[in-house]
Amino acid sequence: MTDPFVVVGGDAAGLSAASKYRREAPDRDVVVFEKGDWVSYAQCGMPYFVKGDVDSMTDLLSLSPEAARERGIDLRRRHEVTAVDPDAKTVTVRSEDGTFEQPYGDLLVATGARARSAPVPGTDRSGAFTLHSMDDTAALRAFLVDEAEAEEIASVDYVDADYVREYGARDPPETAAIVGGGYVGVEMAEAFAAHDLDVHLFQRPEQLLRPFGEAAGDLVAEKLREHGVTVHLGTEVEALTGDDGALSGIEYDGGRLDADVAVVGIGVRPNTDLLEGSGVELGDSGAVEIDEHGRTNREHVYAAGDCAEMRHAVTGDADWVPLGLTANRAGRAIGQTVAGDPEPVGDIAGTAAVKAFELECGRTGILDHERARDAGFDPVSETVTAGSRSGYYPGNEDTTVTLTADRETGRLLGGSIAGEDRAAVRIDTVATALESDLTVPEVERLDLAYAPPFSPVWDPVLVAAKVLASDLDAE
Amino acid sequence: MTDPFVVVGGDAAGLSAASKYRREAPDRDVVVFEKGDWVSYAQCGMPYFVKGDVDSMTDLLSLSPEAARERGIDLRRRHEVTAVDPDAKTVTVRSEDGTFEQPYGDLLVATGARARSAPVPGTDRSGAFTLHSMDDTAALRAFLVDEAEAEEIASVDYVDADYVREYGARDPPETAAIVGGGYVGVEMAEAFAAHDLDVHLFQRPEQLLRPFGEAAGDLVAEKLREHGVTVHLGTEVEALTGDDGALSGIEYDGGRLDADVAVVGIGVRPNTDLLEGSGVELGDSGAVEIDEHGRTNREHVYAAGDCAEMRHAVTGDADWVPLGLTANRAGRAIGQTVAGDPEPVGDIAGTAAVKAFELECGRTGILDHERARDAGFDPVSETVTAGSRSGYYPGNEDTTVTLTADRETGRLLGGSIAGEDRAAVRIDTVATALESDLTVPEVERLDLAYAPPFSPVWDPVLVAAKVLASDLDAE
């Protein structure tokens, strides 16, 4: 009997791999070890549960443990893999019943990432959250709502009920401090504002949402302020302070803010501790190096999702951009590959979208000039603001597009879009163009859809390409 | 002194060319002859003016005659070019002051298209419209509103005031018959419904919006019916009937409908009568054949816009798809080429979008299997319905995507999308992919944006590509 396909981690990449593997090889075994209680949950939905847009915690699960088992997946929750031995082809598993060695035929490391809290001291205080786990999400929402609703949350399957009840019993907070102006920070500003808190967002750089570029970052800051959020740019948070392990405020360069709830969203780092001593190579990012099929340098060991690097479509180099689609796609491809039908995991372009109240933002590829230069390009950018619809059609909204290209070849390297009318999905046009290695003049000539209610004759992306093309022309 | 650049037709292609030419060659002359009163008007906006979404006729003008003159364009309205002599390099121009010969250095034929009415008799009856001119649009709206508002419309510059007043003085119609279920028909159904008319739409084929494929066509019919429009599919209109030249009803195979207003939208045909005897070659469509720079077979004679064919990005063959962006882009490119800096007019993919009440539809490339086979492909299609957002996020709407590919090469040939949440703009992703010659597996691996409020992990386009790719795989 052959050893099973062993998957470490029961979230997007791991369960996508296990599901695809079972469909392709229904007579072979797959075991998934998940160290926690929750599996296959939508991290990106958490701020919207806290806000109240999502009714139930369980709505965030794309696959329940029961449904995973129905697919023939041997899912073991509360099982932590602590070591990998590629020579012996075993993993060491720790569970409530003790520690054991599990042999594998093939192994997928899909351990994800965890929230960074360093270098900010005090993030372990009660009232401070990183919002990277379902239990944190449940507890934070319980904190914001009345006790009856908190009790409903506590009674949901898999939830750490004591933790949730502890917050449910408290008085709701009045002032929220958000540390970090990335996705989590911006989305949580909207979530806290919906609960009528006095919201302060602290961002060390002078710009929110740095991967989205300056124009989008400025518009998001403006939008947050419009909704009453106090945005502290260029401001470093020095500590989360308080007595007896509880949060009562934030100290930052320039002052102090009394706050009774805080969310720290200053990035994540890959979970790779279990690979120590395994000989599996990590990249510069600290995430696992993989090839086009998700294979690591050690035979029969694969990695996917937030713990793995991927090839960037623009640079051709390994890069680490932990995002949901990447994890799902790579997991699925590896499931198919392990089942015997090799499938590439695909490249990434770092395409992402985020909502800030009414404002929609999208980004893809390489916008940052320093990064573009590091990759050997000579970057040039243009930012334009154009209408989302025909000027005469109601609902026409300013749409701000930045495109970056390589001066020498004219190749499109990256883009970002911000606006209130269908702006975010337009980034997919830019993503498709740069993954197809189009030049800016080629983008300018794309035959995109025109209809007064959805787009002007010249779509904002085409307007930006036109302006950038004339820069390139003028050289 | 050199002869001027002469442009025939003062709409999108003509004035784009003239404007670009003046910017590139500010010391050289350009003369634009327009046979009517109106220049540079947004045809696609007309149904929305009739409906009432657009406040004023003049909002539909993208360039006024005064603004054109400020750009240094010698614009002559009510000047009809009746003949072209490429040997003598002259055009024959008829105006109120008589007929004259105008020499040209270069000539652009941008005469557009006109509404087809054949083979339906009676389209010249009073109360029947083709909605291809600004005056028709003005008169139709005047018919629907009260006399005071009609008088406002009649007093707008350039409008045929007598024609408008004639309709303004009538009792508003109660029953509308729409002949043809293309863009104009579907948009006019929405417009008439907004005025609380009893609306009947007649379509000879069994499907509305044929270029959008069956799935989108069915959804549009359903949406129209939901809003009280009676949709008669597979029904041929035999005549528009009435006494004394006025419309009183519609005769169709199967019955008769009393109607006091009708719009006939059964297609357009290119205006090329002026080229008779000129030796300028027309394609099978009846539109002018051009090369990649918009040149006809006769030296110094260009053509662009609704009267010209263009190269199709998928087939590589000449095709005739009269659309707004195509006209603007080709006109602009020719203006630049004639000024001395050759610029390609670009390919077309037949990308288009249309709104039917809340439903948004987009289409691109080749969907029709017969057409695909004619172009040498072996077509295979899949239609899927997937969510527009994460399932747990409010406002998630069914989005129906059809993709067509070539079985042998896997190349994406065409697509259509229909849905109520940002569906139409998603077609630009498909358009960009097929203009980049992507295969379906390449589309499946595109790194598109995921964020719960805008798109699920797997965008509907990716879901369709995944399903179609597995068909291709199974062969």
JSON list of C-alpha atoms in Angstrom, two decimals, chain A residues 311-317 347-349 365-366 375 377 411-414 434-435 437:
[
{"chain": "A", "resi": 311, "resn": "ARG", "atom": "CA", "xyz": [7.06, 33.40, -10.03]},
{"chain": "A", "resi": 312, "resn": "HIS", "atom": "CA", "xyz": [6.13, 37.01, -10.84]},
{"chain": "A", "resi": 313, "resn": "ALA", "atom": "CA", "xyz": [4.70, 37.44, -14.32]},
{"chain": "A", "resi": 314, "resn": "VAL", "atom": "CA", "xyz": [6.51, 40.73, -14.91]},
{"chain": "A", "resi": 315, "resn": "THR", "atom": "CA", "xyz": [9.97, 40.09, -13.49]},
{"chain": "A", "resi": 316, "resn": "GLY", "atom": "CA", "xyz": [10.10, 36.33, -14.00]},
{"chain": "A", "resi": 317, "resn": "ASP", "atom": "CA", "xyz": [11.66, 36.14, -10.53]},
{"chain": "A", "resi": 347, "resn": "ASP", "atom": "CA", "xyz": [2.44, 33.09, -12.23]},
{"chain": "A", "resi": 348, "resn": "ILE", "atom": "CA", "xyz": [1.35, 35.93, -10.03]},
{"chain": "A", "resi": 349, "resn": "ALA", "atom": "CA", "xyz": [1.01, 39.58, -10.93]},
{"chain": "A", "resi": 365, "resn": "GLY", "atom": "CA", "xyz": [2.16, 44.24, -11.43]},
{"chain": "A", "resi": 366, "resn": "ILE", "atom": "CA", "xyz": [4.97, 46.58, -10.52]},
{"chain": "A", "resi": 375, "resn": "ALA", "atom": "CA", "xyz": [14.17, 44.10, -11.83]},
{"chain": "A", "resi": 377, "resn": "PHE", "atom": "CA", "xyz": [13.52, 48.04, -16.03]},
{"chain": "A", "resi": 411, "resn": "ARG", "atom": "CA", "xyz": [6.20, 47.03, -21.94]},
{"chain": "A", "resi": 412, "resn": "LEU", "atom": "CA", "xyz": [3.44, 47.53, -19.40]},
{"chain": "A", "resi": 413, "resn": "LEU", "atom": "CA", "xyz": [4.75, 46.75, -15.92]},
{"chain": "A", "resi": 414, "resn": "GLY", "atom": "CA", "xyz": [1.95, 47.65, -13.56]},
{"chain": "A", "resi": 434, "resn": "LEU", "atom": "CA", "xyz": [0.64, 42.74, -18.43]},
{"chain": "A", "resi": 435, "resn": "GLU", "atom": "CA", "xyz": [0.46, 39.00, -18.04]},
{"chain": "A", "resi": 437, "resn": "ASP", "atom": "CA", "xyz": [3.41, 41.08, -22.09]}
]
